[in-house]
Coordinates of C-alpha atoms in Angstrom, one line a residue:
Chain A
M171 CA 44.2 21.5 4.1
N172 CA 45.2 23.2 7.3
Q173 CA 44.5 21.0 10.2
Q174 CA 42.9 23.8 12.2
R175 CA 40.6 24.7 9.3
R176 CA 39.6 21.1 8.9
E177 CA 38.6 20.9 12.6
F178 CA 36.7 24.1 12.2
L179 CA 34.8 22.8 9.2
K180 CA 34.0 19.6 10.9
R181 CA 32.6 21.4 13.9
A182 CA 30.6 23.8 11.7
G183 CA 29.2 20.9 9.9
L184 CA 28.2 19.2 13.1
A185 CA 26.6 22.3 14.5
G186 CA 24.5 22.7 11.3
L187 CA 23.3 19.2 11.6
A188 CA 22.4 19.7 15.2
G189 CA 20.5 22.8 14.3
L190 CA 18.5 20.7 11.8
G191 CA 17.7 18.2 14.4
A192 CA 16.5 20.7 16.8
V193 CA 14.1 21.9 14.1
A194 CA 13.2 18.3 13.4
G195 CA 11.8 17.9 16.9
I196 CA 9.5 20.7 16.6
I197 CA 8.3 20.7 13.0
P198 CA 7.0 17.3 11.8
T199 CA 7.0 16.6 8.2
F200 CA 3.6 15.4 7.5
A201 CA 4.3 13.9 4.0
L202 CA 6.3 11.1 5.5
E203 CA 5.1 10.9 9.0
K204 CA 5.5 8.1 11.4
T205 CA 2.5 6.0 12.4
D206 CA 1.6 5.1 15.9
P207 CA 1.8 1.4 15.9
S208 CA -0.1 0.8 19.3
V209 CA -3.2 -0.5 17.5
F210 CA -1.5 -3.1 15.3
S211 CA -1.9 -6.7 16.4
N212 CA 1.4 -8.3 17.0
R213 CA 1.2 -11.2 14.5
P214 CA -1.9 -11.9 12.7
V215 CA -3.6 -15.3 12.8
P216 CA -3.6 -16.6 9.3
G217 CA -7.1 -17.3 8.0
A218 CA -9.0 -15.5 10.8
T219 CA -10.1 -12.7 8.5
R220 CA -10.9 -12.9 4.8
W221 CA -11.6 -9.6 3.3
G222 CA -14.2 -9.4 0.7
M223 CA -16.2 -6.9 -1.4
L224 CA -19.8 -6.7 -2.6
I225 CA -20.5 -4.4 -5.6
D226 CA -24.1 -3.4 -6.1
T227 CA -24.2 -2.6 -9.8
R228 CA -27.7 -1.2 -9.4
K229 CA -26.2 1.7 -7.3
C230 CA -23.2 2.1 -9.5
R231 CA -23.9 5.2 -11.7
D232 CA -23.3 5.2 -15.4
G233 CA -20.3 7.3 -16.5
C234 CA -19.1 7.8 -12.9
D235 CA -15.5 6.7 -12.3
E236 CA -14.7 8.4 -9.0
C237 CA -13.6 5.1 -7.4
V238 CA -11.3 4.4 -10.3
A239 CA -9.7 7.8 -10.0
A240 CA -9.4 7.7 -6.2
C241 CA -7.8 4.2 -6.3
H242 CA -5.3 5.3 -9.0
R243 CA -4.5 8.5 -7.3
T244 CA -4.0 6.8 -3.9
H245 CA -1.7 4.2 -5.3
N246 CA 0.4 6.2 -7.8
V247 CA -0.9 4.2 -10.7
P248 CA 0.5 5.7 -13.9
D249 CA -1.6 6.8 -16.9
F250 CA 0.3 6.4 -20.0
G251 CA -2.8 7.4 -22.2
D252 CA -2.6 4.3 -24.5
S253 CA -4.2 0.8 -24.0
K254 CA -1.0 -1.0 -24.8
N255 CA 0.8 0.3 -21.8
E256 CA -2.3 0.7 -19.6
I257 CA -2.0 0.0 -15.9
K258 CA -5.2 -0.6 -14.1
W259 CA -6.1 -1.6 -10.5
I260 CA -9.8 -1.1 -10.8
W261 CA -11.8 -0.3 -14.0
K262 CA -15.2 -0.6 -15.6
A263 CA -15.8 -3.4 -18.1
P264 CA -19.0 -4.1 -20.2
Y265 CA -21.1 -6.8 -18.6
E266 CA -20.4 -9.3 -21.3
K267 CA -16.6 -8.9 -20.9
A268 CA -16.9 -9.2 -17.1
F269 CA -19.2 -12.2 -17.1
P270 CA -18.4 -13.7 -20.4
T271 CA -19.7 -17.2 -19.6
S272 CA -23.0 -16.1 -18.2
S273 CA -26.0 -16.9 -20.3
R274 CA -27.1 -14.1 -22.6
Q275 CA -30.0 -15.9 -24.4
F276 CA -33.1 -13.9 -24.2
G277 CA -31.2 -11.7 -21.6
S278 CA -32.6 -8.8 -19.6
R279 CA -32.8 -5.4 -21.3
N280 CA -31.2 -4.0 -18.2
L281 CA -27.8 -5.7 -19.1
D282 CA -27.6 -3.8 -22.3
G283 CA -24.7 -1.3 -22.1
L284 CA -24.2 -2.2 -18.4
E285 CA -20.7 -1.4 -17.2
V286 CA -19.5 -3.4 -14.3
L287 CA -16.6 -2.4 -11.8
T288 CA -13.9 -4.9 -12.1
L289 CA -10.8 -5.5 -10.0
C290 CA -8.6 -8.2 -8.5
N291 CA -11.0 -10.8 -7.1
H292 CA -8.6 -11.8 -4.3
C293 CA -9.4 -15.5 -5.0
A294 CA -9.4 -18.0 -2.2
E295 CA -7.8 -20.3 -4.7
P296 CA -5.6 -17.9 -6.7
P297 CA -4.1 -19.3 -9.9
C298 CA -1.6 -16.4 -10.1
T299 CA 0.2 -17.2 -6.9
K300 CA 0.7 -20.8 -8.1
A301 CA 2.2 -19.4 -11.2
C302 CA 4.7 -17.1 -9.6
P303 CA 8.2 -18.6 -9.5
T304 CA 9.5 -16.2 -6.8
K305 CA 6.6 -16.0 -4.5
A306 CA 6.3 -12.4 -5.3
T307 CA 2.7 -12.7 -5.3
F308 CA 1.1 -14.7 -2.5
R309 CA -2.1 -15.0 -0.5
R310 CA -1.8 -13.1 2.7
W311 CA -3.2 -14.2 6.2
D312 CA -6.3 -12.0 5.7
G313 CA -7.1 -13.4 2.2
I314 CA -5.6 -10.6 0.2
V315 CA -3.7 -11.6 -2.8
A316 CA -0.8 -9.4 -2.3
M317 CA 2.3 -8.3 -4.5
D318 CA 5.8 -8.1 -3.0
Y319 CA 7.2 -5.9 -5.6
H320 CA 10.6 -6.3 -4.2
R321 CA 10.7 -10.0 -5.4
C322 CA 8.9 -9.5 -8.8
I323 CA 11.2 -10.3 -11.6
G324 CA 8.7 -9.4 -14.3
C325 CA 8.3 -12.8 -15.9
R326 CA 4.4 -12.2 -16.3
F327 CA 3.5 -15.8 -15.5
C328 CA 0.8 -14.4 -13.1
M329 CA -0.6 -12.3 -15.9
A330 CA -1.1 -15.4 -18.0
A331 CA -2.6 -17.3 -15.1
C332 CA -5.1 -14.7 -14.0
P333 CA -8.4 -15.5 -15.6
Y334 CA -9.7 -11.9 -14.9
G335 CA -7.0 -9.8 -16.5
S336 CA -6.5 -8.0 -13.3
R337 CA -2.8 -7.7 -13.6
S338 CA -0.8 -5.0 -15.5
F339 CA 2.9 -5.0 -16.6
N340 CA 5.0 -1.8 -16.4
W341 CA 6.6 -1.8 -19.9
L342 CA 7.8 1.8 -19.1
D343 CA 9.1 3.6 -16.2
P344 CA 5.8 4.6 -14.4
R345 CA 7.1 7.7 -12.7
P346 CA 6.8 10.3 -15.5
A347 CA 3.3 9.1 -16.1
I348 CA 2.2 9.8 -12.6
E349 CA 0.6 13.2 -12.3
T350 CA 1.0 14.0 -8.6
Y351 CA 2.6 11.6 -6.2
S352 CA 0.7 10.3 -3.2
P353 CA 3.3 10.2 -0.4
D354 CA 1.3 7.4 1.4
Y355 CA 2.2 4.7 -1.1
P356 CA 5.3 3.9 -3.2
T357 CA 5.3 3.9 -6.9
R358 CA 6.4 0.8 -9.0
E359 CA 9.4 0.6 -11.3
R360 CA 9.8 -0.6 -14.9
G361 CA 9.6 -4.4 -15.2
V362 CA 7.2 -5.3 -12.4
V363 CA 3.6 -6.5 -12.6
E364 CA 1.1 -4.7 -10.4
K365 CA -2.5 -4.9 -9.4
C366 CA -5.2 -4.1 -6.8
N367 CA -4.0 -4.7 -3.2
F368 CA -7.5 -4.3 -1.5
C369 CA -6.0 -1.2 0.1
S370 CA -4.0 -3.3 2.6
E371 CA -1.9 -0.1 3.6
R372 CA -5.3 1.5 4.5
L373 CA -6.8 -1.4 6.2
V374 CA -3.8 -1.5 8.7
K375 CA -4.8 2.0 9.7
G376 CA -8.4 1.1 10.1
L377 CA -9.5 2.9 7.0
Q378 CA -11.8 1.7 4.3
P379 CA -10.5 1.0 0.8
A380 CA -10.2 4.1 -1.3
C381 CA -12.7 2.9 -3.8
V382 CA -15.4 2.4 -1.1
E383 CA -14.7 5.7 0.4
A384 CA -14.9 7.5 -2.9
C385 CA -18.1 5.9 -4.0
R386 CA -21.0 8.4 -3.5
G387 CA -23.7 5.9 -4.2
K388 CA -22.5 3.5 -1.6
A389 CA -22.4 0.8 -4.1
I390 CA -19.4 -0.9 -2.6
T391 CA -19.5 -2.9 0.6
F392 CA -16.2 -4.1 2.1
G393 CA -15.8 -6.4 5.1
D394 CA -14.8 -9.7 6.6
L395 CA -16.3 -12.7 4.8
N396 CA -15.4 -14.8 7.8
D397 CA -17.5 -12.9 10.3
P398 CA -21.1 -14.0 10.0
E399 CA -22.3 -10.7 11.6
S400 CA -20.5 -8.5 9.1
A401 CA -22.3 -6.1 6.9
I402 CA -21.1 -7.8 3.8
R403 CA -22.3 -11.2 5.1
T404 CA -25.6 -9.8 5.9
M405 CA -25.9 -8.3 2.4
L406 CA -24.7 -11.7 0.9
A407 CA -27.3 -13.5 2.8
E408 CA -30.1 -11.2 1.8
N409 CA -29.3 -10.7 -1.9
E410 CA -28.8 -12.9 -5.0
T411 CA -25.1 -12.4 -5.9
V412 CA -22.8 -13.6 -8.5
Q413 CA -19.0 -14.0 -8.9
R414 CA -17.0 -13.7 -11.9
K415 CA -16.3 -17.0 -13.7
P416 CA -17.2 -19.2 -10.7
E417 CA -16.8 -22.4 -12.8
L418 CA -13.1 -21.9 -12.7
G419 CA -13.0 -22.7 -9.0
T420 CA -10.9 -19.7 -8.0
L421 CA -13.4 -18.7 -5.2
P422 CA -13.3 -15.0 -5.9
S423 CA -13.8 -12.7 -2.7
V424 CA -15.5 -10.1 -5.0
F425 CA -19.4 -10.4 -5.2
Y426 CA -21.7 -8.7 -7.5
I427 CA -25.4 -7.7 -7.3
I428 CA -26.5 -7.3 -11.0
Chain B
M1246 CA 13.5 21.5 22.7
L1247 CA 12.7 18.3 24.6
F1248 CA 9.8 20.3 26.3
C1249 CA 8.5 21.2 22.9
G1250 CA 8.7 17.5 21.8
A1251 CA 6.8 16.4 24.8
A1252 CA 4.2 19.0 24.3
L1253 CA 3.8 17.8 20.8
A1254 CA 3.5 14.3 21.8
A1255 CA 0.8 15.2 24.3
L1256 CA -1.2 16.8 21.4
V1257 CA -1.1 13.6 19.2
T1258 CA -4.2 11.6 19.5
I1259 CA -3.3 7.9 19.7
T1260 CA -6.5 5.9 18.7
A1261 CA -9.9 6.8 17.2
L1262 CA -12.8 4.7 16.1
R1263 CA -14.0 5.1 12.7
L1264 CA -17.7 4.5 11.9
D1265 CA -18.5 2.5 8.9
G1266 CA -18.8 4.4 5.6
G1267 CA -19.9 1.8 3.1
G1268 CA -21.3 -0.5 5.8
A1269 CA -18.1 -2.4 6.7
E1270 CA -16.4 -3.3 10.1
T1271 CA -15.1 -0.7 12.4
V1272 CA -11.4 -1.0 13.0
P1273 CA -9.3 0.9 15.5
A1274 CA -7.3 3.6 13.5
A1275 CA -3.6 4.1 13.8
G1276 CA -2.8 7.9 14.1
P1277 CA 0.3 9.7 13.4
A1278 CA 3.0 9.2 16.0
A1279 CA 5.0 12.0 17.8
V1280 CA 8.2 12.9 16.2
D1281 CA 11.1 12.7 18.5
S1282 CA 14.3 13.0 16.4
T1283 CA 16.6 12.8 19.5
V1284 CA 16.5 9.0 19.8
C1285 CA 16.7 6.4 17.0
I1286 CA 15.3 2.8 17.3
A1287 CA 18.9 1.6 17.9
P1288 CA 22.3 3.2 18.7
T1289 CA 23.8 5.2 15.9
E1290 CA 26.8 3.0 15.4
Y1291 CA 24.4 -0.1 15.0
M1292 CA 22.2 1.7 12.6
R1293 CA 25.2 2.9 10.5
S1294 CA 26.4 -0.6 10.1
H1295 CA 23.1 -2.6 10.0
H1296 CA 20.4 -0.4 8.8
M1297 CA 20.1 -2.2 5.5
K1298 CA 19.8 -5.6 7.3
M1299 CA 17.3 -4.2 9.6
L1300 CA 15.2 -2.6 6.7
D1301 CA 15.4 -6.0 4.9
K1302 CA 14.0 -7.8 8.0
W1303 CA 11.3 -5.3 8.6
R1304 CA 10.2 -5.5 4.9
D1305 CA 9.9 -9.3 5.0
E1306 CA 8.1 -9.3 8.4
A1307 CA 5.6 -6.5 7.6
V1308 CA 4.9 -7.4 4.0
R1309 CA 4.8 -11.2 4.3
E1310 CA 4.0 -11.9 7.8
G1311 CA 2.0 -9.0 8.8
E1312 CA 4.1 -8.3 11.8
R1313 CA 4.2 -4.6 11.8
T1314 CA 5.3 -3.6 15.3
H1315 CA 9.1 -3.3 16.2
V1316 CA 9.7 -3.2 19.9
T1317 CA 13.0 -1.9 21.0
P1318 CA 14.9 -3.4 24.0
D1319 CA 13.7 -0.3 26.1
G1320 CA 10.1 -1.0 25.3
R1321 CA 9.4 1.7 22.6
R1322 CA 7.2 0.6 19.7
F1323 CA 7.7 1.6 16.1
E1324 CA 5.9 0.6 12.9
K1325 CA 8.0 -1.4 10.6
S1326 CA 8.0 1.0 7.7
L1327 CA 10.4 3.2 5.8
K1328 CA 8.3 6.0 6.9
T1329 CA 9.2 5.4 10.5
C1330 CA 12.8 6.2 9.4
L1331 CA 11.8 9.1 7.2
G1332 CA 9.5 10.5 9.8
C1333 CA 12.6 11.9 11.5
H1334 CA 15.4 11.5 9.0
S1335 CA 13.6 13.3 6.1
N1336 CA 14.3 16.5 7.9
N1337 CA 17.7 16.2 6.5
R1338 CA 16.7 15.6 2.9
M1339 CA 20.1 14.5 1.9
F1340 CA 20.4 12.0 4.9
C1341 CA 20.4 8.8 2.9
Y1342 CA 22.3 10.3 -0.1
M1343 CA 25.2 11.7 1.7
C1344 CA 26.6 8.4 2.8
H1345 CA 25.5 6.3 -0.1
L1346 CA 27.2 8.8 -2.5
Y1347 CA 30.3 8.7 -0.4
A1348 CA 30.4 4.9 -0.2
N1349 CA 29.3 4.5 -3.7
V1350 CA 26.4 2.2 -3.1
K1351 CA 23.4 2.2 -5.1
P1352 CA 20.4 0.8 -3.2
T1353 CA 17.3 0.4 -5.3
C1354 CA 14.8 1.7 -2.5
W1355 CA 14.1 5.0 -4.3
N1356 CA 13.2 3.3 -7.6
C1357 CA 9.7 2.9 -6.0
H1358 CA 9.7 4.4 -2.5
L1359 CA 9.5 8.2 -2.8
S1360 CA 12.7 9.7 -1.2
P1361 CA 12.6 12.8 0.9
I1362 CA 14.0 14.8 -2.1
E1363 CA 11.0 13.9 -4.3
I1364 CA 8.4 14.9 -1.8
P1365 CA 8.3 18.8 -1.1
P1366 CA 8.3 19.6 2.6
Q1367 CA 4.9 20.6 3.7

């Protein structure tokens, strides 16, 4: 190529890029916008906060799954349409499946056909983190049992270890099974395990978890279990609550009013 | 152009308090930051050669330690997030691809993270 022509093309290219940059300064792209980090604490103190959830099944309406839809939409959870490949972060289970060890002898009529909202319990003693060979799943400084998808090798030990069935494995590429992408959260790839993250990406921005926000009946209360003044602690003190499979000693952070 | 950027920055609200929805704590909310595509977090030459190391470091610190704020030597603060990069660089939707194609490197970022190409500009 002629040297002069090459120089011209290089300059034209640079000028084009500069033009794009000028536009960039004026028009922000909201889909992938930056966050102002001024409210973030620099390094959180481990154990200061322990996020927890209280689900009031009396307020949870039959047949309503808005929280499930909101969660799965927010986190790009794929819907393969069959139970073998199903990915779920939060779902409704029959009472006897959610609380299989609770006594049903001469049980209350209210429990017949009761559907209970179930999700990862974010245990204080999580068996899944102990099973993970790569520390891809770990207990965070704020009590959330998190997944670092970058490290997950797809061995599924955590799925075997979790007594609540809260984890799902991506047997297939999840991307084609996602209807519309939520730009606020990544998707996953084939061969990793995924589960509820207590909306850690929303908590850091001061938002409530997506399921709490979506619930019209205000059946879900979310808050800091370590703060005796918090709404969730007040409700725990005032109501009779249960945890799922407490006899296993996993110390779940999700509580239920039946 | 700089004036426009400054005006935009002035328009952006920094903090807001959100009242409790389901009866939980009030936490200060992080709003969107001003977009200033004129200055990167580090000099261009450094970013060209070291962006992958920086992204790796950011990822581990943000995901595993919860240390989400990056402070540059001149005192500017950024969230340690791929979105901080894409907040400016997604304006050129081929930004990442151009070099990676040329250098024949195949980073796995876009297996999960949504690339600027996958998100239509709004």
